[in-house]
mmCIF file of C-alpha atoms in Angstrom:
data_model
loop_
_atom_site.group_PDB
_atom_site.id
_atom_site.type_symbol
_atom_site.label_atom_id
_atom_site.label_comp_id
_atom_site.label_asym_id
_atom_site.label_seq_id
_atom_site.Cartn_x
_atom_site.Cartn_y
_atom_site.Cartn_z
ATOM 1 C CA UNK A 1 59.175 69.953 92.199
ATOM 2 C CA UNK A 2 62.658 69.199 92.705
ATOM 3 C CA UNK A 3 62.173 65.312 92.700
ATOM 4 C CA UNK A 4 60.985 65.720 89.152
ATOM 5 C CA UNK A 5 64.225 67.209 87.838
ATOM 6 C CA UNK A 6 67.185 65.169 86.890
ATOM 7 C CA UNK A 7 70.011 66.739 88.873
ATOM 8 C CA UNK A 8 72.706 65.012 86.946
ATOM 9 C CA UNK A 9 71.790 66.971 83.872
ATOM 10 C CA UNK A 10 72.283 70.336 85.508
ATOM 11 C CA UNK A 11 75.587 72.238 85.988
ATOM 12 C CA UNK A 12 77.125 72.668 89.279
ATOM 13 C CA UNK A 13 75.580 76.193 89.916
ATOM 14 C CA UNK A 14 72.264 75.468 88.700
ATOM 15 C CA UNK A 15 72.017 72.290 90.798
ATOM 16 C CA UNK A 16 73.367 74.120 94.035
ATOM 17 C CA UNK A 17 70.841 77.029 93.581
ATOM 18 C CA UNK A 18 67.930 74.757 92.843
ATOM 19 C CA UNK A 19 68.664 72.549 95.999
ATOM 20 C CA UNK A 20 69.363 75.629 98.233
ATOM 21 C CA UNK A 21 65.759 76.785 97.497
ATOM 22 C CA UNK A 22 64.685 73.513 99.317
ATOM 23 C CA UNK A 23 66.916 73.818 102.267
ATOM 24 C CA UNK A 24 69.729 71.556 100.868
ATOM 25 C CA UNK A 25 73.218 72.833 101.053
ATOM 26 C CA UNK A 26 75.509 70.915 98.927
ATOM 27 C CA UNK A 27 78.724 72.710 100.125
ATOM 28 C CA UNK A 28 78.088 71.865 103.817
ATOM 29 C CA UNK A 29 76.439 68.505 103.246
ATOM 30 C CA UNK A 30 73.310 69.665 105.199
ATOM 31 C CA UNK A 31 69.698 69.822 104.708
ATOM 32 C CA UNK A 32 66.878 71.590 107.012
ATOM 33 C CA UNK A 33 63.565 70.009 107.101
ATOM 34 C CA UNK A 34 60.973 72.034 108.882
ATOM 35 C CA UNK A 35 57.439 71.764 107.892
ATOM 36 C CA UNK A 36 54.957 74.193 109.350
ATOM 37 C CA UNK A 37 51.842 72.932 111.219
ATOM 38 C CA UNK A 38 48.879 72.260 108.874
ATOM 39 C CA UNK A 39 45.380 72.324 110.391
ATOM 40 C CA UNK A 40 43.647 71.092 107.445
ATOM 41 C CA UNK A 41 42.666 67.401 108.083
ATOM 42 C CA UNK A 42 43.245 66.622 104.277
ATOM 43 C CA UNK A 43 46.873 67.255 104.718
ATOM 44 C CA UNK A 44 49.727 66.195 106.947
ATOM 45 C CA UNK A 45 53.113 67.374 107.881
ATOM 46 C CA UNK A 46 54.720 63.972 107.215
ATOM 47 C CA UNK A 47 53.512 63.300 103.665
ATOM 48 C CA UNK A 48 54.470 63.114 100.041
ATOM 49 C CA UNK A 49 56.030 66.682 99.847
ATOM 50 C CA UNK A 50 58.339 65.700 102.781
ATOM 51 C CA UNK A 51 58.994 62.294 101.341
ATOM 52 C CA UNK A 52 59.977 64.155 97.987
ATOM 53 C CA UNK A 53 62.288 66.622 99.989
ATOM 54 C CA UNK A 54 63.993 63.852 101.873
ATOM 55 C CA UNK A 55 64.668 61.665 98.911
ATOM 56 C CA UNK A 56 65.940 64.448 96.922
ATOM 57 C CA UNK A 57 68.185 65.967 99.564
ATOM 58 C CA UNK A 58 69.671 62.458 100.488
ATOM 59 C CA UNK A 59 70.275 61.631 96.974
ATOM 60 C CA UNK A 60 71.905 64.961 96.286
ATOM 61 C CA UNK A 61 73.911 64.945 99.534
ATOM 62 C CA UNK A 62 75.220 61.334 98.875
ATOM 63 C CA UNK A 63 76.065 61.704 95.146
ATOM 64 C CA UNK A 64 76.684 65.346 94.324
ATOM 65 C CA UNK A 65 78.284 66.619 97.455
ATOM 66 C CA UNK A 66 81.424 68.836 96.698
ATOM 67 C CA UNK A 67 83.033 70.428 99.832
ATOM 68 C CA UNK A 68 83.606 74.224 99.814
ATOM 69 C CA UNK A 69 87.153 75.417 99.051
ATOM 70 C CA UNK A 70 89.576 75.039 101.993
ATOM 71 C CA UNK A 71 86.972 72.869 103.972
ATOM 72 C CA UNK A 72 87.618 69.386 105.364
ATOM 73 C CA UNK A 73 85.234 67.027 103.477
ATOM 74 C CA UNK A 74 82.361 65.825 105.771
ATOM 75 C CA UNK A 75 81.873 62.044 105.843
ATOM 76 C CA UNK A 76 78.314 62.444 107.164
ATOM 77 C CA UNK A 77 75.056 64.345 106.155
ATOM 78 C CA UNK A 78 73.488 66.725 108.675
ATOM 79 C CA UNK A 79 69.789 67.076 108.769
ATOM 80 C CA UNK A 80 68.147 69.895 111.098
ATOM 81 C CA UNK A 81 64.628 68.583 111.679
ATOM 82 C CA UNK A 82 61.399 69.887 113.011
ATOM 83 C CA UNK A 83 58.164 67.842 112.836
ATOM 84 C CA UNK A 84 54.481 67.849 114.081
ATOM 85 C CA UNK A 85 54.140 64.258 112.683
ATOM 86 C CA UNK A 86 51.810 63.103 109.955
ATOM 87 C CA UNK A 87 51.454 59.971 107.820
ATOM 88 C CA UNK A 88 52.883 56.645 109.140
ATOM 89 C CA UNK A 89 53.504 55.083 105.941
ATOM 90 C CA UNK A 90 55.299 58.093 104.770
ATOM 91 C CA UNK A 91 57.508 58.025 107.736
ATOM 92 C CA UNK A 92 58.323 54.484 107.225
ATOM 93 C CA UNK A 93 59.419 55.247 103.619
ATOM 94 C CA UNK A 94 61.769 58.046 104.906
ATOM 95 C CA UNK A 95 62.941 55.828 107.670
ATOM 96 C CA UNK A 96 64.134 53.152 105.266
ATOM 97 C CA UNK A 97 65.523 55.668 102.804
ATOM 98 C CA UNK A 98 67.745 57.179 105.552
ATOM 99 C CA UNK A 99 69.168 53.731 106.590
ATOM 100 C CA UNK A 100 70.057 53.005 102.944
ATOM 101 C CA UNK A 101 72.352 55.969 102.561
ATOM 102 C CA UNK A 102 75.858 55.041 102.177
ATOM 103 C CA UNK A 103 77.272 57.585 104.600
ATOM 104 C CA UNK A 104 76.416 58.303 108.114
ATOM 105 C CA UNK A 105 73.343 60.459 108.718
ATOM 106 C CA UNK A 106 72.972 62.900 111.884
ATOM 107 C CA UNK A 107 69.675 64.195 112.590
ATOM 108 C CA UNK A 108 69.378 67.280 114.738
ATOM 109 C CA UNK A 109 65.985 68.108 116.371
ATOM 110 C CA UNK A 110 65.142 71.597 117.383
ATOM 111 C CA UNK A 111 61.641 72.113 118.956
ATOM 112 C CA UNK A 112 58.918 69.679 118.398
ATOM 113 C CA UNK A 113 59.510 66.129 116.797
ATOM 114 C CA UNK A 114 56.108 64.455 117.285
ATOM 115 C CA UNK A 115 54.611 61.141 116.305
ATOM 116 C CA UNK A 116 55.833 60.228 112.742
ATOM 117 C CA UNK A 117 58.716 62.721 113.318
ATOM 118 C CA UNK A 118 60.028 60.729 116.178
ATOM 119 C CA UNK A 119 60.034 57.583 114.216
ATOM 120 C CA UNK A 120 62.173 59.213 111.508
ATOM 121 C CA UNK A 121 64.715 60.426 114.210
ATOM 122 C CA UNK A 122 65.507 56.792 115.009
ATOM 123 C CA UNK A 123 66.780 56.089 111.447
ATOM 124 C CA UNK A 124 69.799 58.335 112.085
ATOM 125 C CA UNK A 125 73.340 57.141 112.534
ATOM 126 C CA UNK A 126 73.472 59.822 115.478
ATOM 127 C CA UNK A 127 70.483 61.525 116.981
ATOM 128 C CA UNK A 128 70.813 64.997 118.574
ATOM 129 C CA UNK A 129 68.210 67.106 120.516
ATOM 130 C CA UNK A 130 68.292 70.679 121.548
ATOM 131 C CA UNK A 131 67.908 71.393 125.311
ATOM 132 C CA UNK A 132 64.075 72.582 124.931
ATOM 133 C CA UNK A 133 63.192 70.080 122.243
ATOM 134 C CA UNK A 134 60.904 67.211 122.735
ATOM 135 C CA UNK A 135 59.410 64.102 121.308
ATOM 136 C CA UNK A 136 55.915 62.854 121.393
ATOM 137 C CA UNK A 137 55.211 59.127 120.937
ATOM 138 C CA UNK A 138 51.710 57.317 120.561
ATOM 139 C CA UNK A 139 50.079 54.650 118.712
ATOM 140 C CA UNK A 140 49.251 55.683 115.116
ATOM 141 C CA UNK A 141 45.629 56.801 114.241
ATOM 142 C CA UNK A 142 43.929 54.802 111.705
ATOM 143 C CA UNK A 143 40.736 55.443 109.365
ATOM 144 C CA UNK A 144 38.978 53.171 106.979
ATOM 145 C CA UNK A 145 36.267 53.334 104.305
ATOM 146 C CA UNK A 146 34.603 50.500 102.583
ATOM 147 C CA UNK A 147 32.309 47.681 103.096
ATOM 148 C CA UNK A 148 31.517 46.282 106.724
ATOM 149 C CA UNK A 149 32.228 42.768 105.547
ATOM 150 C CA UNK A 150 33.685 40.878 108.668
ATOM 151 C CA UNK A 151 36.501 39.412 106.566
ATOM 152 C CA UNK A 152 37.468 42.868 105.150
ATOM 153 C CA UNK A 153 37.561 44.281 108.752
ATOM 154 C CA UNK A 154 39.480 41.424 109.964
ATOM 155 C CA UNK A 155 42.197 42.205 107.212
ATOM 156 C CA UNK A 156 42.251 45.939 108.162
ATOM 157 C CA UNK A 157 42.686 45.106 111.830
ATOM 158 C CA UNK A 158 45.406 42.697 110.963
ATOM 159 C CA UNK A 159 47.209 45.167 108.841
ATOM 160 C CA UNK A 160 46.878 47.904 111.515
ATOM 161 C CA UNK A 161 48.352 45.612 114.117
ATOM 162 C CA UNK A 162 51.246 44.897 111.842
ATOM 163 C CA UNK A 163 51.826 48.543 111.480
ATOM 164 C CA UNK A 164 51.848 49.131 115.184
ATOM 165 C CA UNK A 165 54.276 46.234 115.806
ATOM 166 C CA UNK A 166 56.617 47.775 113.099
ATOM 167 C CA UNK A 167 56.462 51.034 115.020
ATOM 168 C CA UNK A 168 57.272 49.458 118.287
ATOM 169 C CA UNK A 169 60.148 47.524 116.652
ATOM 170 C CA UNK A 170 61.614 50.886 115.528
ATOM 171 C CA UNK A 171 61.573 52.333 118.872
ATOM 172 C CA UNK A 172 62.921 49.111 120.620
ATOM 173 C CA UNK A 173 65.785 49.102 117.997
ATOM 174 C CA UNK A 174 67.523 52.071 119.398
ATOM 175 C CA UNK A 175 66.219 52.634 122.858
ATOM 176 C CA UNK A 176 67.850 51.800 126.270
ATOM 177 C CA UNK A 177 66.074 48.379 126.849
ATOM 178 C CA UNK A 178 67.072 48.438 130.500
ATOM 179 C CA UNK A 179 64.781 51.409 131.266
ATOM 180 C CA UNK A 180 62.480 51.542 128.233
ATOM 181 C CA UNK A 181 61.203 47.973 127.954
ATOM 182 C CA UNK A 182 58.789 46.662 125.477
ATOM 183 C CA UNK A 183 56.085 46.248 128.157
ATOM 184 C CA UNK A 184 56.468 49.897 129.256
ATOM 185 C CA UNK A 185 56.482 51.146 125.609
ATOM 186 C CA UNK A 186 53.203 49.267 124.543
ATOM 187 C CA UNK A 187 51.328 49.743 127.782
ATOM 188 C CA UNK A 188 52.323 53.077 129.170
ATOM 189 C CA UNK A 189 53.970 55.139 126.584
ATOM 190 C CA UNK A 190 52.142 54.504 123.330
ATOM 191 C CA UNK A 191 48.591 54.186 124.332
ATOM 192 C CA UNK A 192 48.438 57.957 125.201
ATOM 193 C CA UNK A 193 50.133 60.806 123.577
ATOM 194 C CA UNK A 194 53.283 60.796 125.627
ATOM 195 C CA UNK A 195 55.424 64.022 125.501
ATOM 196 C CA UNK A 196 59.347 63.442 126.418
ATOM 197 C CA UNK A 197 61.685 66.201 127.074
ATOM 198 C CA UNK A 198 65.229 65.986 125.999
ATOM 199 C CA UNK A 199 66.769 64.720 129.076
ATOM 200 C CA UNK A 200 64.043 61.908 129.212
ATOM 201 C CA UNK A 201 64.798 60.906 125.657
ATOM 202 C CA UNK A 202 68.422 60.799 126.436
ATOM 203 C CA UNK A 203 67.560 58.502 129.510
ATOM 204 C CA UNK A 204 65.401 56.229 127.479
ATOM 205 C CA UNK A 205 67.841 56.021 124.693
ATOM 206 C CA UNK A 206 65.724 57.814 122.080
ATOM 207 C CA UNK A 207 68.400 60.439 121.507
ATOM 208 C CA UNK A 208 72.264 59.941 121.708
ATOM 209 C CA UNK A 209 73.147 63.706 122.747
ATOM 210 C CA UNK A 210 71.699 66.999 123.943
ATOM 211 C CA UNK A 211 73.157 69.813 122.099
ATOM 212 C CA UNK A 212 74.703 72.536 124.389
ATOM 213 C CA UNK A 213 74.207 76.167 123.620
ATOM 214 C CA UNK A 214 77.308 77.612 122.128
ATOM 215 C CA UNK A 215 76.382 81.572 122.599
ATOM 216 C CA UNK A 216 77.526 82.475 126.269
ATOM 217 C CA UNK A 217 74.693 83.390 128.462
ATOM 218 C CA UNK A 218 72.012 82.157 125.901
ATOM 219 C CA UNK A 219 70.850 79.102 128.202
ATOM 220 C CA UNK A 220 70.022 81.562 130.980
ATOM 221 C CA UNK A 221 67.970 83.955 128.879
#
C-alpha cells in the first residue's frame, strides 16, 4: 500500500508514478477519490483503505507538490469525490485530517455522496457539487457485541449519543442555520435516510457552489 512507503525517499518520477496509480496527481495538486459500492457487509466504502488514500494523498499534495512547467502554482488542493458512505469513525478521521492541511482543500462531488461521505464533504474549505449529484444524511447505524450487563450497555448508549452529537455539530458548523436549524436536522432530516439534490444542498448551506457544465449542449442531453 502507498501509505506504507516513505515517499520522501523516492525520486520525483517514482513518487509521481506511484501516486498517480492511486488517483493522486502531484502536477495538478489534485486527487480523485471514488470508491465502488461494496455489498459485502464485512466491508464499507469509507473505511481503512479510504483513510489511507486520503492521508497519503493529502500529505503528498501538501508537501511534495511541484507545479508543471509553465503553470501557475495552485494554492489549494482539489479532490474529486464519490462515496456511498461507510464507517463513521473513519469519516471522522478523514474529516479531522482535511481540516489540518495547511492549504485550502476544495472537494468536488460528482454523483452520490452519502452518509459518511456527506460528513467528509463538510471538512472542505470550499464544497462543490455537480448539478445531478446528491447528498444523503442520516443518523449512523450502530452494532454491539458483548455482555448484557446494564452498566456496559449504558456506556455503549452514552458513547453512541456522543457520536451522534458530533455528527450533528459537523453539519451545523457549515449549514445555513436560518433554514436548516438544529431542530429540523435532529428531528426531520437525520432520523430517516434523507436525500438532497444539489439545489437543496445549496439552499441548506451543505455545499457552496453548483458546478455548471462547460460543454455546450451537455446539460440538455
